[in-house]
Amino acid sequence: MVLKKLKTYGELVMFSHTLFSLPFALISMLWAANGLPDIATFFWILVALVAGRNGANALNRWVDRDIDKKNPRTADRHLPKGIVKGSEVLWIVGICYALFVLAAYQLNTLCFLLSPVALALFTVYSYTKRVTWACHLVLGIACAGAPVGAWLAVTGQFALTPLMLGAVVLLWVAGFDIIYGTQDIDFDRNNAIYSIPARFGLKNSLLIAKAFHFMMWILLVALFFVMELGIFYLMGVVLSGALLVIEHRLVDPDNKRKMNVASYHINQIVSMLLLVSTVVDLIL
């Protein structure tokens, strides 16, 4: 019974999608420590990343519960169908947010002091689609905190590298979130939901997403020079660029399977590919 409930909660927050920002945070951590940091730091970074991401996603599900119920594409989610109660979701949010603050406290003073800023971003994002089409960028900024936070956890100070890596995540996430949002253009327009696809239309939105991903790729190349990295990292960057091209060629808002591959599956491979190439580069 307990395992079944945990499985349901994992599906609610889409736990498997933790793979999106996690690899970039680990890359930042590895660069900051020039390898693996001490076990305690590594552990609390993982706790912060998992707790923050899943708490934010649970809150997003709760905030969007009425919108999801109206949208045929999302009407079968856990809250609209009554599989979980709203109070349960809020408990998940509270526990995850508390764990995030605890992890920040365990890491260092700067991380602890900045933890309310991160939680504010997690929380504000869920409401942005009601007020601005720039909601995709707000999501990107919230996710960009992962590599910046991981660097701060190791070094306790800001630097150019984590900010560049944060910009990579911002552009990457905003780009594929725009792609995902093209499925709901008509629904968003009819229900006063703000998004780049609803504001600028399908063709222009896909051009914006391509521009974001191109800028992301240029930043990854720039990091090769800034960090004086090796050939294995560069190979990962080249392959990730090829995957992003495939992603954009797959986009078809009328085909849910293709959209899931383009918006989610390929991007999970992109982030893991970059992490693996970074690790190999450090080792060899």
Tab-separated table of C-alpha atoms in Angstrom:
chain	number	residue	atom	x	y	z
A	1	MET	CA	0.000	0.000	0.000
A	2	VAL	CA	2.772	2.431	0.961
A	3	LEU	CA	4.821	1.565	-2.128
A	4	LYS	CA	1.763	2.031	-4.332
A	5	LYS	CA	1.152	5.456	-2.795
A	6	LEU	CA	4.764	6.475	-3.291
A	7	LYS	CA	4.549	5.342	-6.912
A	8	THR	CA	1.444	7.502	-7.350
A	9	TYR	CA	3.199	10.514	-5.823
A	10	GLY	CA	6.193	9.903	-8.080
A	11	GLU	CA	3.922	9.912	-11.126
A	12	LEU	CA	2.203	13.067	-9.859
A	13	VAL	CA	5.436	15.079	-9.723
A	14	MET	CA	6.887	13.265	-12.759
A	15	PHE	CA	9.862	12.163	-10.657
A	16	SER	CA	11.701	10.715	-13.665
A	17	HIS	CA	11.949	14.245	-15.101
A	18	THR	CA	14.370	15.116	-12.308
A	19	LEU	CA	16.935	14.098	-14.941
A	20	PHE	CA	16.445	17.425	-16.710
A	21	SER	CA	18.303	19.866	-14.439
A	22	LEU	CA	20.156	17.329	-12.284
A	23	PRO	CA	22.940	16.551	-14.808
A	24	PHE	CA	23.720	20.248	-15.300
A	25	ALA	CA	23.913	20.748	-11.533
A	26	LEU	CA	26.272	17.770	-11.274
A	27	ILE	CA	28.421	19.166	-14.091
A	28	SER	CA	28.668	22.449	-12.182
A	29	MET	CA	29.515	20.584	-8.995
A	30	LEU	CA	32.257	18.564	-10.703
A	31	TRP	CA	33.805	21.660	-12.271
A	32	ALA	CA	33.658	23.589	-8.988
A	33	ALA	CA	35.366	20.771	-7.084
A	34	ASN	CA	37.605	19.744	-10.000
A	35	GLY	CA	36.233	16.260	-9.416
A	36	LEU	CA	33.991	14.904	-6.681
A	37	PRO	CA	33.484	17.044	-3.565
A	38	ASP	CA	33.332	15.461	-0.111
A	39	ILE	CA	30.517	12.958	0.481
A	40	ALA	CA	28.484	15.261	2.748
A	41	THR	CA	28.465	18.077	0.189
A	42	PHE	CA	27.541	15.673	-2.616
A	43	PHE	CA	24.713	14.194	-0.530
A	44	TRP	CA	23.150	17.509	0.456
A	45	ILE	CA	23.411	18.834	-3.113
A	46	LEU	CA	21.410	15.808	-4.271
A	47	VAL	CA	18.841	16.328	-1.510
A	48	ALA	CA	18.426	19.997	-2.443
A	49	LEU	CA	18.077	19.227	-6.163
A	50	VAL	CA	15.553	16.414	-5.766
A	51	ALA	CA	13.520	18.150	-3.054
A	52	GLY	CA	13.431	21.518	-4.804
A	53	ARG	CA	12.468	20.170	-8.187
A	54	ASN	CA	9.753	17.806	-6.954
A	55	GLY	CA	8.304	20.298	-4.495
A	56	ALA	CA	8.039	22.895	-7.253
A	57	ASN	CA	6.410	20.434	-9.630
A	58	ALA	CA	3.922	19.277	-6.997
A	59	LEU	CA	2.943	22.895	-6.349
A	60	ASN	CA	2.537	23.474	-10.084
A	61	ARG	CA	0.157	20.522	-10.261
A	62	TRP	CA	-1.892	21.924	-7.361
A	63	VAL	CA	-2.011	25.482	-8.743
A	64	ASP	CA	-2.996	24.233	-12.226
A	65	ARG	CA	-5.556	21.680	-11.037
A	66	ASP	CA	-8.579	23.575	-12.416
A	67	ILE	CA	-6.840	24.403	-15.707
A	68	ASP	CA	-5.748	20.774	-16.104
A	69	LYS	CA	-9.325	19.633	-15.518
A	70	LYS	CA	-10.594	21.796	-18.399
A	71	ASN	CA	-7.844	20.817	-20.852
A	72	PRO	CA	-8.578	17.489	-22.632
A	73	ARG	CA	-4.831	16.853	-22.902
A	74	THR	CA	-4.299	17.046	-19.121
A	75	ALA	CA	-7.697	16.018	-17.745
A	76	ASP	CA	-6.390	12.550	-16.840
A	77	ARG	CA	-3.749	13.881	-14.432
A	78	HIS	CA	-3.895	12.821	-10.783
A	79	LEU	CA	-5.615	15.864	-9.257
A	80	PRO	CA	-8.326	16.333	-11.926
A	81	LYS	CA	-9.182	12.626	-11.713
A	82	GLY	CA	-9.191	12.630	-7.901
A	83	ILE	CA	-6.433	10.015	-7.634
A	84	VAL	CA	-4.744	12.206	-5.017
A	85	LYS	CA	-6.223	14.924	-2.801
A	86	GLY	CA	-5.161	18.554	-2.889
A	87	SER	CA	-4.148	18.352	0.764
A	88	GLU	CA	-1.796	15.460	-0.022
A	89	VAL	CA	-0.116	17.488	-2.728
A	90	LEU	CA	0.372	20.439	-0.384
A	91	TRP	CA	1.950	18.125	2.186
A	92	ILE	CA	4.396	16.956	-0.497
A	93	VAL	CA	5.210	20.592	-1.295
A	94	GLY	CA	5.757	21.428	2.379
A	95	ILE	CA	8.001	18.428	3.019
A	96	CYS	CA	10.055	19.017	-0.133
A	97	TYR	CA	10.481	22.725	0.584
A	98	ALA	CA	11.544	21.958	4.176
A	99	LEU	CA	14.085	19.406	2.935
A	100	PHE	CA	15.399	21.973	0.454
A	101	VAL	CA	15.996	24.545	3.204
A	102	LEU	CA	17.570	21.894	5.444
A	103	ALA	CA	19.941	20.855	2.658
A	104	ALA	CA	20.886	24.491	1.996
A	105	TYR	CA	21.580	24.964	5.715
A	106	GLN	CA	23.798	21.890	5.760
A	107	LEU	CA	25.804	23.139	2.778
A	108	ASN	CA	26.885	26.642	3.740
A	109	THR	CA	25.636	30.021	4.945
A	110	LEU	CA	25.306	31.542	1.464
A	111	CYS	CA	23.178	28.647	0.210
A	112	PHE	CA	20.965	28.916	3.282
A	113	LEU	CA	20.506	32.678	2.894
A	114	LEU	CA	19.626	32.281	-0.788
A	115	SER	CA	17.222	29.359	-0.267
A	116	PRO	CA	14.156	31.645	0.140
A	117	VAL	CA	14.972	33.210	-3.237
A	118	ALA	CA	14.956	29.785	-4.881
A	119	LEU	CA	11.696	28.809	-3.167
A	120	ALA	CA	10.128	32.091	-4.247
A	121	LEU	CA	11.054	31.368	-7.874
A	122	PHE	CA	9.659	27.827	-7.604
A	123	THR	CA	6.412	29.213	-6.236
A	124	VAL	CA	5.978	32.262	-8.473
A	125	TYR	CA	6.483	30.254	-11.671
A	126	SER	CA	3.280	28.290	-11.131
A	127	TYR	CA	1.237	31.493	-11.418
A	128	THR	CA	3.067	33.190	-14.305
A	129	LYS	CA	1.014	31.636	-17.110
A	130	ARG	CA	-1.912	33.664	-15.754
A	131	VAL	CA	-0.141	36.993	-16.261
A	132	THR	CA	2.639	36.795	-18.883
A	133	TRP	CA	3.677	34.899	-21.996
A	134	ALA	CA	7.238	35.006	-20.615
A	135	CYS	CA	6.301	32.152	-18.251
A	136	HIS	CA	8.679	29.840	-20.146
A	137	LEU	CA	11.596	32.120	-19.266
A	138	VAL	CA	10.578	32.199	-15.609
A	139	LEU	CA	10.607	28.397	-15.617
A	140	GLY	CA	14.054	28.511	-17.218
A	141	ILE	CA	15.324	30.923	-14.554
A	142	ALA	CA	13.982	28.676	-11.783
A	143	CYS	CA	15.755	25.656	-13.301
A	144	ALA	CA	18.921	27.681	-13.931
A	145	GLY	CA	19.374	27.930	-10.189
A	146	ALA	CA	20.412	24.254	-10.101
A	147	PRO	CA	23.929	24.626	-11.582
A	148	VAL	CA	24.445	27.995	-9.860
A	149	GLY	CA	23.408	26.520	-6.518
A	150	ALA	CA	25.620	23.462	-6.960
A	151	TRP	CA	28.625	25.708	-7.595
A	152	LEU	CA	27.820	27.812	-4.520
A	153	ALA	CA	27.450	24.645	-2.448
A	154	VAL	CA	31.026	23.638	-3.292
A	155	THR	CA	32.811	26.994	-3.385
A	156	GLY	CA	30.600	29.378	-1.414
A	157	GLN	CA	31.067	32.107	-4.008
A	158	PHE	CA	29.779	33.252	-7.401
A	159	ALA	CA	31.780	32.894	-10.622
A	160	LEU	CA	31.350	33.254	-14.378
A	161	THR	CA	31.181	29.532	-15.129
A	162	PRO	CA	28.033	28.677	-13.129
A	163	LEU	CA	26.294	31.769	-14.473
A	164	MET	CA	27.061	30.639	-18.026
A	165	LEU	CA	25.865	27.137	-17.213
A	166	GLY	CA	22.754	28.635	-15.636
A	167	ALA	CA	22.107	30.555	-18.865
A	168	VAL	CA	22.485	27.272	-20.777
A	169	VAL	CA	19.765	25.705	-18.627
A	170	LEU	CA	17.533	28.786	-18.888
A	171	LEU	CA	17.614	28.784	-22.700
A	172	TRP	CA	17.366	25.007	-22.947
A	173	VAL	CA	14.357	24.669	-20.624
A	174	ALA	CA	12.536	27.694	-22.061
A	175	GLY	CA	13.072	26.294	-25.562
A	176	PHE	CA	11.630	22.869	-24.972
A	177	ASP	CA	8.830	24.271	-22.773
A	178	ILE	CA	7.781	26.451	-25.717
A	179	ILE	CA	7.776	23.351	-27.923
A	180	TYR	CA	5.624	21.533	-25.362
A	181	GLY	CA	3.286	24.521	-25.153
A	182	THR	CA	2.486	24.428	-28.869
A	183	GLN	CA	0.072	21.583	-28.115
A	184	ASP	CA	-2.220	23.968	-26.220
A	185	ILE	CA	-2.355	27.060	-28.458
A	186	ASP	CA	-6.127	27.001	-28.966
A	187	PHE	CA	-6.904	26.026	-25.381
A	188	ASP	CA	-4.650	28.743	-23.970
A	189	ARG	CA	-6.168	31.427	-26.190
A	190	ASN	CA	-9.713	30.397	-25.255
A	191	ASN	CA	-8.994	30.275	-21.524
A	192	ALA	CA	-6.874	33.398	-20.970
A	193	ILE	CA	-3.697	31.381	-20.446
A	194	TYR	CA	-0.529	33.199	-21.440
A	195	SER	CA	2.263	31.496	-23.378
A	196	ILE	CA	4.626	32.243	-26.228
A	197	PRO	CA	2.759	29.845	-28.571
A	198	ALA	CA	-0.587	31.464	-27.720
A	199	ARG	CA	0.866	34.955	-28.171
A	200	PHE	CA	3.010	34.493	-31.286
A	201	GLY	CA	1.526	31.440	-33.026
A	202	LEU	CA	3.024	28.088	-33.965
A	203	LYS	CA	5.551	29.134	-36.621
A	204	ASN	CA	7.023	32.074	-34.691
A	205	SER	CA	7.107	30.108	-31.439
A	206	LEU	CA	9.134	27.334	-33.021
A	207	LEU	CA	11.549	29.938	-34.402
A	208	ILE	CA	11.945	31.381	-30.890
A	209	ALA	CA	12.561	27.895	-29.471
A	210	LYS	CA	15.187	27.241	-32.161
A	211	ALA	CA	16.879	30.560	-31.356
A	212	PHE	CA	16.972	29.712	-27.653
A	213	HIS	CA	18.496	26.300	-28.319
A	214	PHE	CA	21.042	27.730	-30.748
A	215	MET	CA	22.145	30.281	-28.114
A	216	MET	CA	22.304	27.476	-25.563
A	217	TRP	CA	24.592	25.473	-27.847
A	218	ILE	CA	26.851	28.487	-28.451
A	219	LEU	CA	27.224	28.907	-24.677
A	220	LEU	CA	28.177	25.236	-24.342
A	221	VAL	CA	30.890	25.793	-26.947
A	222	ALA	CA	32.023	28.941	-25.117
A	223	LEU	CA	32.368	26.937	-21.893
A	224	PHE	CA	34.800	24.662	-23.729
A	225	PHE	CA	37.171	27.622	-24.014
A	226	VAL	CA	36.400	29.275	-20.668
A	227	MET	CA	37.024	26.053	-18.732
A	228	GLU	CA	39.796	24.843	-21.086
A	229	LEU	CA	38.048	21.500	-21.493
A	230	GLY	CA	39.006	18.482	-23.560
A	231	ILE	CA	37.874	16.696	-26.670
A	232	PHE	CA	35.381	14.412	-24.906
A	233	TYR	CA	33.369	17.359	-23.604
A	234	LEU	CA	33.414	18.884	-27.081
A	235	MET	CA	32.177	15.624	-28.582
A	236	GLY	CA	29.275	15.686	-26.128
A	237	VAL	CA	28.433	19.240	-27.166
A	238	VAL	CA	28.466	18.334	-30.871
A	239	LEU	CA	26.237	15.295	-30.301
A	240	SER	CA	23.858	17.315	-28.124
A	241	GLY	CA	23.538	19.826	-30.948
A	242	ALA	CA	22.606	17.027	-33.333
A	243	LEU	CA	19.954	15.802	-30.892
A	244	LEU	CA	18.470	19.283	-30.628
A	245	VAL	CA	18.205	19.420	-34.431
A	246	ILE	CA	16.358	16.078	-34.379
A	247	GLU	CA	14.111	17.402	-31.601
A	248	HIS	CA	12.980	20.349	-33.694
A	249	ARG	CA	12.402	18.153	-36.740
A	250	LEU	CA	10.116	15.896	-34.695
A	251	VAL	CA	7.783	18.673	-33.535
A	252	ASP	CA	4.173	17.906	-34.447
A	253	PRO	CA	1.584	19.406	-32.055
A	254	ASP	CA	-1.062	16.976	-33.322
A	255	ASN	CA	1.036	13.916	-32.490
A	256	LYS	CA	1.265	13.419	-28.710
A	257	ARG	CA	3.847	10.633	-28.972
A	258	LYS	CA	6.197	12.723	-31.106
A	259	MET	CA	5.748	15.715	-28.798
A	260	ASN	CA	6.670	13.668	-25.730
A	261	VAL	CA	9.791	12.444	-27.518
A	262	ALA	CA	10.713	15.955	-28.662
A	263	SER	CA	9.910	17.766	-25.412
A	264	TYR	CA	11.029	15.185	-22.864
A	265	HIS	CA	12.873	12.067	-23.997
A	266	ILE	CA	15.431	13.730	-26.273
A	267	ASN	CA	16.165	16.408	-23.684
A	268	GLN	CA	16.776	13.800	-20.999
A	269	ILE	CA	19.341	12.242	-23.343
A	270	VAL	CA	20.898	15.667	-24.035
A	271	SER	CA	21.505	16.434	-20.357
A	272	MET	CA	22.794	12.937	-19.552
A	273	LEU	CA	25.043	12.964	-22.635
A	274	LEU	CA	26.625	16.233	-21.500
A	275	LEU	CA	27.115	14.881	-17.983
A	276	VAL	CA	28.767	11.680	-19.220
A	277	SER	CA	31.025	13.549	-21.643
A	278	THR	CA	32.029	15.936	-18.830
A	279	VAL	CA	32.847	13.057	-16.472
A	280	VAL	CA	34.902	11.266	-19.138
A	281	ASP	CA	36.671	14.541	-19.897
A	282	LEU	CA	37.594	14.978	-16.222
A	283	ILE	CA	38.822	11.408	-15.862
A	284	LEU	CA	40.821	11.249	-19.084
